[in-house]
Coordinates of C-alpha atoms in Angstrom, one line a residue:
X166 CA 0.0 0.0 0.0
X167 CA 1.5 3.3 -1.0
X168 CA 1.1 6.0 1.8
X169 CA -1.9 8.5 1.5
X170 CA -2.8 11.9 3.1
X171 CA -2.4 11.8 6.6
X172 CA -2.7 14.6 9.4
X173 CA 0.5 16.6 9.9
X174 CA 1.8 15.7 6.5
X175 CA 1.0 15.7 3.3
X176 CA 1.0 13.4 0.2
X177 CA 1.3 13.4 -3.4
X178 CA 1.5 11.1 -6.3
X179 CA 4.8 11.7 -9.3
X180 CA 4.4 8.8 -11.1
X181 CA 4.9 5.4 -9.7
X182 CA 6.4 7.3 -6.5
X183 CA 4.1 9.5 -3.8
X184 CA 5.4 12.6 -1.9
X185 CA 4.8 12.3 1.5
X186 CA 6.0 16.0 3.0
X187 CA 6.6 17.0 6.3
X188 CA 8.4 19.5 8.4
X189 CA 12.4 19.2 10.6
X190 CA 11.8 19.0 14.1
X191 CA 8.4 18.4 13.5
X192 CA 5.9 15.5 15.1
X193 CA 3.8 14.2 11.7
X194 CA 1.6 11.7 11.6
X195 CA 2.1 9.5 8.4
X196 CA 1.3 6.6 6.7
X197 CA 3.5 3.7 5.8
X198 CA 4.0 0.2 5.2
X199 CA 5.7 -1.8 7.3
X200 CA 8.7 -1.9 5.1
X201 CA 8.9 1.5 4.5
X202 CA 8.7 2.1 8.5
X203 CA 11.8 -0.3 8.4
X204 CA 13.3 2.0 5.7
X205 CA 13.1 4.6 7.6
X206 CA 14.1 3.5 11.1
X207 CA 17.3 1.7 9.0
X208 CA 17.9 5.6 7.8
X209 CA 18.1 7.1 10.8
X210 CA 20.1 4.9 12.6
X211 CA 22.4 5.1 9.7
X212 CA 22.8 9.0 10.5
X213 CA 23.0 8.4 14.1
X214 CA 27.2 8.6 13.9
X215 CA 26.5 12.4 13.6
X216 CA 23.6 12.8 16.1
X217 CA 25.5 15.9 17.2
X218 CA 24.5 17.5 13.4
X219 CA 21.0 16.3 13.5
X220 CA 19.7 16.5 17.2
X221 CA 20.2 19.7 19.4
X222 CA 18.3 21.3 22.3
X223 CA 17.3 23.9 19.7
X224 CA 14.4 21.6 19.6
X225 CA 11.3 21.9 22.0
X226 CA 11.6 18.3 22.9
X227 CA 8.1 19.0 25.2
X228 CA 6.4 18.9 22.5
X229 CA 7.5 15.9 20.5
X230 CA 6.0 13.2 22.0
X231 CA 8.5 10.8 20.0
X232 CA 10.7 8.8 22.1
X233 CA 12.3 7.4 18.8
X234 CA 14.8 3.9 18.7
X235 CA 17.2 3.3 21.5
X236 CA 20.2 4.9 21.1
X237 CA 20.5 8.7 19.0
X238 CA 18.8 8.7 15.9
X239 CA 18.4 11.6 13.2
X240 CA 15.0 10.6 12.6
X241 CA 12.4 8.8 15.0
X242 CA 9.7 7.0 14.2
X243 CA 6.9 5.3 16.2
X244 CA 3.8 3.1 15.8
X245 CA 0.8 4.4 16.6
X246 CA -1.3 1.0 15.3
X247 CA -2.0 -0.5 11.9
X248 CA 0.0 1.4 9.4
X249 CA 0.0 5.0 11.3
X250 CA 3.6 6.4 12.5
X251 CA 4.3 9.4 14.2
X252 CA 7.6 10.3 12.1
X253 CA 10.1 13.4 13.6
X254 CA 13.2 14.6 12.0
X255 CA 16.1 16.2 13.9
X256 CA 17.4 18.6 12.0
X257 CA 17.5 17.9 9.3
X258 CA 16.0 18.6 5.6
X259 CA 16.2 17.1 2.0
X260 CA 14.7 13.8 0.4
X261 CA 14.7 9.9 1.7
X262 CA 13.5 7.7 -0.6
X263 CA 12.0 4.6 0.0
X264 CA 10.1 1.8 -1.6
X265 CA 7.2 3.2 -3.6
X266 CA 7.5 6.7 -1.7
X267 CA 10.0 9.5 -0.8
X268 CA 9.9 11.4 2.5
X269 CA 10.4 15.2 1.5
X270 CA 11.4 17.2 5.0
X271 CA 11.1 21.0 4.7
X272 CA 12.6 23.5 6.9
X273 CA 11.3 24.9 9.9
X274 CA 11.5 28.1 8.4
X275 CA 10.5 29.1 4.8
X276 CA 12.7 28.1 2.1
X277 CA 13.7 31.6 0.5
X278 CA 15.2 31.9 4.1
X279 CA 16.6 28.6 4.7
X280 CA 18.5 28.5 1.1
X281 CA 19.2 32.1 1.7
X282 CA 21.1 30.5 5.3
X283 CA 22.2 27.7 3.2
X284 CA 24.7 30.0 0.8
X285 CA 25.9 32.0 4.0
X286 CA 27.2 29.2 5.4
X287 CA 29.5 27.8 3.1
X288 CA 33.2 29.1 3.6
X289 CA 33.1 31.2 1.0
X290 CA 30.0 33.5 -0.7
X291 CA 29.2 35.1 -3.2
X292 CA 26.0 37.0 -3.8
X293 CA 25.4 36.0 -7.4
X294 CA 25.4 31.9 -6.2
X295 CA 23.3 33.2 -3.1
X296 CA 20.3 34.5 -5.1
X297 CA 20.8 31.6 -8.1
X298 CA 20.2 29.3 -5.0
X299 CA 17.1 31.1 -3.3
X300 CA 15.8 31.9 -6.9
X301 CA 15.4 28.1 -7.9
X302 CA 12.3 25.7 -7.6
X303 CA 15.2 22.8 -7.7
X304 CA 15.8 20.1 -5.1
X305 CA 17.7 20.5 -2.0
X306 CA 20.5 17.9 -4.0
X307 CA 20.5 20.0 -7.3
X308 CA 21.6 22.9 -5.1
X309 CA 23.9 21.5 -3.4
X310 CA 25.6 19.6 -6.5
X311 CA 25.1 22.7 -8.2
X312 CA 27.5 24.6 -5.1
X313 CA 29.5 22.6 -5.8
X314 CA 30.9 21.9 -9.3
X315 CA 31.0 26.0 -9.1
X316 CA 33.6 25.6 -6.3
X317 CA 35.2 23.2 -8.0
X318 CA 35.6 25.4 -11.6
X319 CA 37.0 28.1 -9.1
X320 CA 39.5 25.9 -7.3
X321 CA 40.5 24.7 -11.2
X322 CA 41.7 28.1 -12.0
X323 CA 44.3 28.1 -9.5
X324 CA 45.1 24.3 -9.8
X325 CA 45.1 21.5 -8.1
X326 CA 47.6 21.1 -5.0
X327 CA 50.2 18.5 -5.5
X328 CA 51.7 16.6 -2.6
X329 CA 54.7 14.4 -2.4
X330 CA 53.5 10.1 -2.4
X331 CA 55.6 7.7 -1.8
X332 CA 56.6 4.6 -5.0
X333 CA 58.6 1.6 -5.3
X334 CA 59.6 0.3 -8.6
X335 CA 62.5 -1.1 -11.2
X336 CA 63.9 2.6 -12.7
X337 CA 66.5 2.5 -15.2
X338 CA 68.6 5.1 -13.0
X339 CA 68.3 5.1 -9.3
X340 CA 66.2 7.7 -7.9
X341 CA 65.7 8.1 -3.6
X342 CA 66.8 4.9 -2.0
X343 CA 67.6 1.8 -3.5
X344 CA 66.5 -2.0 -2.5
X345 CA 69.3 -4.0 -2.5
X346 CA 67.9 -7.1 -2.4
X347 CA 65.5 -6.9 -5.4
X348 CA 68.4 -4.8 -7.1
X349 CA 70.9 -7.2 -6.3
X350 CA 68.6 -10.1 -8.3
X351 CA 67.6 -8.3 -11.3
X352 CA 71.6 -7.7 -11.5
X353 CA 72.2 -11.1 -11.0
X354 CA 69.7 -12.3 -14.0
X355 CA 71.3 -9.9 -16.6
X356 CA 68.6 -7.8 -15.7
X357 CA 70.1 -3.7 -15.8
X358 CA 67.3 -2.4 -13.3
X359 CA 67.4 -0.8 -9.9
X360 CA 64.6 -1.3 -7.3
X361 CA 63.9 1.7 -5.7
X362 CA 61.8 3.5 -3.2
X363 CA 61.5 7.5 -4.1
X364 CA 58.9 10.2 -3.9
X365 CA 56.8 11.3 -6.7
X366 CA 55.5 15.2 -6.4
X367 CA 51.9 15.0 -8.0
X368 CA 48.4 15.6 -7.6
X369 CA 47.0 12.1 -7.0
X370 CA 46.1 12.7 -3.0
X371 CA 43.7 12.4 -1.1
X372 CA 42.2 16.0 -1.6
X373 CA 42.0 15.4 -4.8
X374 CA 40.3 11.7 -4.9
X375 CA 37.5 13.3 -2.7
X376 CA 36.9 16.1 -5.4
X377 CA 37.3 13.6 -8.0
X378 CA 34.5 11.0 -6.5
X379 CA 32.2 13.6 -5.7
X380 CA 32.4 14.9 -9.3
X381 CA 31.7 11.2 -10.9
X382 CA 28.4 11.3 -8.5
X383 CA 27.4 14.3 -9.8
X384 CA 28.4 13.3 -13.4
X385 CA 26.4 9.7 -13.4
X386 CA 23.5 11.1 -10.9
X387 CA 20.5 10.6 -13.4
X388 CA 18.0 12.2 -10.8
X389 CA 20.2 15.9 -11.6
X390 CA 19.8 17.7 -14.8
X391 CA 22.0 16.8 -17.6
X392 CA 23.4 20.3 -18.0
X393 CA 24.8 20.2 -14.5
X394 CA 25.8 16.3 -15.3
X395 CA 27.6 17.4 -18.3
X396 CA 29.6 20.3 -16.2
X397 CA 30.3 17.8 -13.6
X398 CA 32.0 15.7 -16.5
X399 CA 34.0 18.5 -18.0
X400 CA 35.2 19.0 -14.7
X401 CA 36.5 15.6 -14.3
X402 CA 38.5 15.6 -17.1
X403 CA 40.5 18.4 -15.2
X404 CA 41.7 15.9 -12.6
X405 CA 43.4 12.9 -15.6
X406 CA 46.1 12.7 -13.2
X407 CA 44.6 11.7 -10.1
X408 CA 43.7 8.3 -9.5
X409 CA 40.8 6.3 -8.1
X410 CA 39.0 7.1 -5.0
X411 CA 40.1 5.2 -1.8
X412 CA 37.4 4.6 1.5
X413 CA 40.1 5.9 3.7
X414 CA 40.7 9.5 1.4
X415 CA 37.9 11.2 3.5
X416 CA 39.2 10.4 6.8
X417 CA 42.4 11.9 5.5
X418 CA 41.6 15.3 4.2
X419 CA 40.5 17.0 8.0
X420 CA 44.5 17.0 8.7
X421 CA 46.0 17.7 5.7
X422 CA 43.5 20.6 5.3
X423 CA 44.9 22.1 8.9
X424 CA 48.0 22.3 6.6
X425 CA 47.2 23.1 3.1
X426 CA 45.6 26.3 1.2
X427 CA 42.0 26.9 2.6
X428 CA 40.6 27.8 -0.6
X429 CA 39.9 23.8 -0.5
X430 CA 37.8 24.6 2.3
X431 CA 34.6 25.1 0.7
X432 CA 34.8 22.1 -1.5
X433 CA 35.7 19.3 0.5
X434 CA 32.8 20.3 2.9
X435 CA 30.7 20.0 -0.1
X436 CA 32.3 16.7 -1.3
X437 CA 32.1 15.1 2.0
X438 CA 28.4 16.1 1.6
X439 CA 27.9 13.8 -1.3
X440 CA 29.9 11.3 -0.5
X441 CA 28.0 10.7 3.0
X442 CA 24.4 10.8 1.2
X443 CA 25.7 8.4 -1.4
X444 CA 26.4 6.1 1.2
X445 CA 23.0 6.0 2.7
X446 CA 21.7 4.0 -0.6
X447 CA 24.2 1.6 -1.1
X448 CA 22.0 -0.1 -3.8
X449 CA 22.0 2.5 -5.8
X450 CA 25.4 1.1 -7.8
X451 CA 27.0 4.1 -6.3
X452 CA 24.4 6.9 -7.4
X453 CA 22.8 10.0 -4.8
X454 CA 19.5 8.0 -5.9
X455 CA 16.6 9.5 -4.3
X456 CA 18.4 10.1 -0.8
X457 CA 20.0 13.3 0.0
X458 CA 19.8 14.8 3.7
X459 CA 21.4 18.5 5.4
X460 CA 22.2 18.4 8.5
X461 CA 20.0 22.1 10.0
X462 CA 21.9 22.6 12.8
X463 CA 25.4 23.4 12.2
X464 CA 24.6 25.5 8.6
X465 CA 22.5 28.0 10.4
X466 CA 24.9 28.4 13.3
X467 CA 27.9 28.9 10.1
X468 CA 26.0 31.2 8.8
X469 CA 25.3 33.4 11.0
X470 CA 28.6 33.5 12.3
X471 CA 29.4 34.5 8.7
X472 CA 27.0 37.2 8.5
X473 CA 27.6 38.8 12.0
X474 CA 32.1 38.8 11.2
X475 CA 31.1 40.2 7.5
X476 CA 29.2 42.9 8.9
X477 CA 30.7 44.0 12.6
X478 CA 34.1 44.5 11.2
X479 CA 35.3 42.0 14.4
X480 CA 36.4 38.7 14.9
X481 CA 32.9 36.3 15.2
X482 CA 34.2 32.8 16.5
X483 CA 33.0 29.5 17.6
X484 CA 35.5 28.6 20.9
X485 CA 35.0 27.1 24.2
X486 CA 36.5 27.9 27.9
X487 CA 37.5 25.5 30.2
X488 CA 36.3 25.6 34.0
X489 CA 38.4 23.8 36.6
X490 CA 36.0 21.5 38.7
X491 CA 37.0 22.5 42.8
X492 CA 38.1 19.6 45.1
X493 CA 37.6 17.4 45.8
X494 CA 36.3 16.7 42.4
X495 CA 38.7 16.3 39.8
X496 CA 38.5 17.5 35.9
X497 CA 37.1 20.3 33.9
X498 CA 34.1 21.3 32.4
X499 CA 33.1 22.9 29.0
X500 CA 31.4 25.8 27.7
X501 CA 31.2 26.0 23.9
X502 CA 29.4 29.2 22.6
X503 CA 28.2 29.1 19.1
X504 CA 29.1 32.9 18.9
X505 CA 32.3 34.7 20.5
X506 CA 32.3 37.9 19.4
X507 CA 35.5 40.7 19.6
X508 CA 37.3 38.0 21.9
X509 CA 35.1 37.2 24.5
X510 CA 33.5 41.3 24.3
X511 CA 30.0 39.4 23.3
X512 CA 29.2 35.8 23.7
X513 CA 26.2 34.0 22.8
X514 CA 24.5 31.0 21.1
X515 CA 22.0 30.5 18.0
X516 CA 19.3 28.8 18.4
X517 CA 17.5 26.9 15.5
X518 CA 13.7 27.3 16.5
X519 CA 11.1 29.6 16.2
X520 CA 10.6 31.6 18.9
X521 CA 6.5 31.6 19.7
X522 CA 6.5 34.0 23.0
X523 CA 8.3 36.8 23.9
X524 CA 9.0 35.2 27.8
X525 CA 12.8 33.9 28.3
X526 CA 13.3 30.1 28.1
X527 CA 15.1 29.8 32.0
X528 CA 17.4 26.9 30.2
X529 CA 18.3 29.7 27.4
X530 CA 18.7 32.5 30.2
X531 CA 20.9 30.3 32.2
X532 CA 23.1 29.3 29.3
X533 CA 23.6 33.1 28.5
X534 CA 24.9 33.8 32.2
X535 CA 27.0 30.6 32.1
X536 CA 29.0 31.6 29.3
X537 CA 29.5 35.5 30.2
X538 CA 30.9 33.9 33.1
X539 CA 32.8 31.4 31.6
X540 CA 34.2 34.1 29.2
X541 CA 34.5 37.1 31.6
X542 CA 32.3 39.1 29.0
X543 CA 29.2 41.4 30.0
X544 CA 27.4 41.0 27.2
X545 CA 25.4 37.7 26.1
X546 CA 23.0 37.8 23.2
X547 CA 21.2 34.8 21.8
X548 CA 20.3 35.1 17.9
X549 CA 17.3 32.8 17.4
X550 CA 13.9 33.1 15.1
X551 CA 10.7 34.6 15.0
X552 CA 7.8 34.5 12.5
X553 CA 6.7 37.3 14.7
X554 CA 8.9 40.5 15.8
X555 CA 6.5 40.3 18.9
X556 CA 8.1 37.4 20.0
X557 CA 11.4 38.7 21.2
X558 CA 12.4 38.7 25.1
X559 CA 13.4 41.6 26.2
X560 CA 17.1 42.7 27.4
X561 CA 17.8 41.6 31.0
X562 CA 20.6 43.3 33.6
X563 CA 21.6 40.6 36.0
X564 CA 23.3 41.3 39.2
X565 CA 23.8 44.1 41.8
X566 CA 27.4 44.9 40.7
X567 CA 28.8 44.8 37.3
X568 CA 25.8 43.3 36.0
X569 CA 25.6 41.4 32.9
X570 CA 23.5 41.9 30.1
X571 CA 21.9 39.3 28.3
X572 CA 19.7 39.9 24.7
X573 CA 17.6 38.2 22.6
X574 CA 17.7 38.6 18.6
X575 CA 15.6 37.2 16.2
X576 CA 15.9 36.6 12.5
X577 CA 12.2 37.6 11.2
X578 CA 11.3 34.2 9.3
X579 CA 7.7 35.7 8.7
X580 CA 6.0 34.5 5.2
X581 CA 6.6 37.2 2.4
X582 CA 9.7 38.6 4.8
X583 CA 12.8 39.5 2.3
X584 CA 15.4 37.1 4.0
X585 CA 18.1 39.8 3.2
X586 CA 15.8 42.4 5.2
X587 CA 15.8 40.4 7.7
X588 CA 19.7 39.7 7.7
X589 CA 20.0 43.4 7.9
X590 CA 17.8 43.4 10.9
X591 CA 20.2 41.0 13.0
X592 CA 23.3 43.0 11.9
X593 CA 21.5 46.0 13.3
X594 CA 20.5 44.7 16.3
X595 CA 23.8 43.1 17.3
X596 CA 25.8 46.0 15.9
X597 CA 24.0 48.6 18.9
X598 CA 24.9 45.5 21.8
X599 CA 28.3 45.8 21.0

């Protein structure tokens, strides 16, 4: 049975596969075979490595009434009796496909302001990307593919890096060190080689297999346009000297990019993007398929930061301080602040939900004072969202000496809002606290 219309979600027929839609962080109720439920359970467990990416207390667990599998899970799913599940997603949007059906998850907010988020948080922006993305009716995958074979034609005009790999072969002149065993025996046998180990300076590395395999998805990926298919392959003929992808390149590249030009940066995060959503369909013969997930979360958090160090003309940092636990306790404890603004002058955190009073959250308050504190700073602002401007705490001075002030700021998601307005409206707002 293919699922139907249920309450909280919504459901559509595209040829032989129906659209059931629903919303992140969101409790829906939907229908669904029993092997599609399995799908679907199997899906988010596969994600659960990064639970960090797809579940935060941005959500208002109170209200999801979804207690999910054992363990972490990016998406949870429970039986409520014959073939009705309540289904939640934890941050996280894009398409999972199943048997018969693909389970579309929106944003929390609207999309012109989520894909406007979406192109702020990549490493690099450029306005003429940012309003291509929030001007298409394409998938969440097209996007994203589309991203990036553009940073990949930018990182070809500058070439790729080459690094020095190690060899071992029979030369006709010695080159690095040679084996004298092996060497010894090809002399022996009238045979004028020399075994040697050496160093080759080329672009086959790891870096470059990542790029490499992210471009051949995008090239054989028959659910993307052909146009983008066809850049993908002109692309790839760019990297003829780099060899075959290896399971162990993207483990590799978080080091060697601490050490290498940045202007990979924006790629790889892109690359590791596809690879990771190629993986959850391992059927597919190595295609995207129909699956293709973003993790909410972390994105908006990027962007933001982006925004606010574009804009304030300081530095805007992710960083945590450490607090010494007192005896007799042993050990430390950490605060990690999503935003540390001028060196500690502002800290504060961005929160991923939509605000829907204007009262403080005594969790969100608390957090604020914890970190001034942990920071030394007298400032604390937390940078959420609102569909209405309404529903913004007001500023707080807490304590009889030297108090600290904690803010609220919230990015107007309100339908028909200009996301750029908006953006503006933040910059504002946190320009006059500092």
């Amino acid at each position: 049975m293919s699922p139907t219309r249920s309450r909280n979600s919504t459901s559509k027929n595209s040829g032989l596969v129906s659209d059931i839609v629903i919303t992140e962080a969101t409790t829906s109720i939907v229908t669904l075979t029993a092997s599609q439920a399995a799908e679907l359970i199997e899906a988010g467990r596969s994600l659960r490595g990064s639970v960090a990416h797809w579940r935060s207390n941005d959500e208002d667990e109170s209200e999801s009434g979804v207690t999910g599998i054992a363990g972490s899970t990016a998406i949870s799913v429970r039986p409520r009796g014959g073939d009705i599940y309540d289904v939640r997603p934890h941050n996280i949007v894009g398409v999972i496909g199943l048997t018969g059906a693909q389970l579309i998850i929106e944003p929390k907010i609207p999309r012109s302001h989520f894909f406007h988020l979406l192109a702020r948080a990549g490493p690099t922006f450029r306005p003429a990307l940012r309003n291509a993305l929030v001007g298409t009716g394409e998938s969440l995958k097209e996007l994203v593919a589309t991203w990036y074979v553009d940073e990949i034609d930018l990182l070809l005009r500058g070439g790729l890096l080459r690094d020095y790999n190690p060899r071992q072969g029979e030369l006709a002149m010695v080159r690095g060190s040679i084996m004298v065993v092996p060497t010894t025996r090809n002399l022996l046998s009238g045979k004028l080689r020399v075994e040697c180990r050496y160093e080759e300076f080329e672009e086959d590395t790891p870096l470059n297999r990542v790029l490499l395999e992210a471009m051949r998805l995008v090239a054989i990926d028959v659910h993307l346009s052909e146009t983008l298919r066809r850049q993908a392959r002109r692309g790839m003929a760019r990297f003829d000297h780099v060899g075959a992808y290896r399971r162990s390149d993207l483990v590799a590249v978080g080091a060697t990019l601490e050490r290498r030009a940045a202007r990979y940066a924006a790629p790889i995060q892109l690359a590791g993007l596809i690879l990771k959503n190629a993986a959850l369909t391992p059927d597919s013969g190595g295609v995207l398929g129909r699956t293709f997930v973003v993790p909410t979360a972390p994105l908006v958090e990027a962007a933001i930061r982006n925004v606010l160090s574009e804009h304030l003309g300081v530095r805007v940092e992710k960083r945590s301080a450490v607090a010494m636990m007192l005896p007799p306790r042993t050990g430390t404890l950490s605060f990690d602040p999503d935003l540390v603004i001028d060196h500690g002058r502002i800290v504060g955190d961005v929160k991923y939900r939509v605000a829907r009073s204007s009262d403080w959250q005594s969790p969100e308050r608390n957090q604020l004072l914890a970190f001034a504190a942990a920071f030394g700073s007298r400032k604390a602002v937390v940078v959420g969202f609102a569909s209405d401007p309404a529903h913004t705490p007001p500023g707080l001075s807490v304590g009889p000496s030297n108090p600290v002030e904690i803010h609220a700021v919230n990015w107007d998601c309100s339908i028909g809002q200009d996301p750029a307005i908006s953006e503006r409206q933040v910059i504002d707002a946190v320009t006059k606290i500092l």
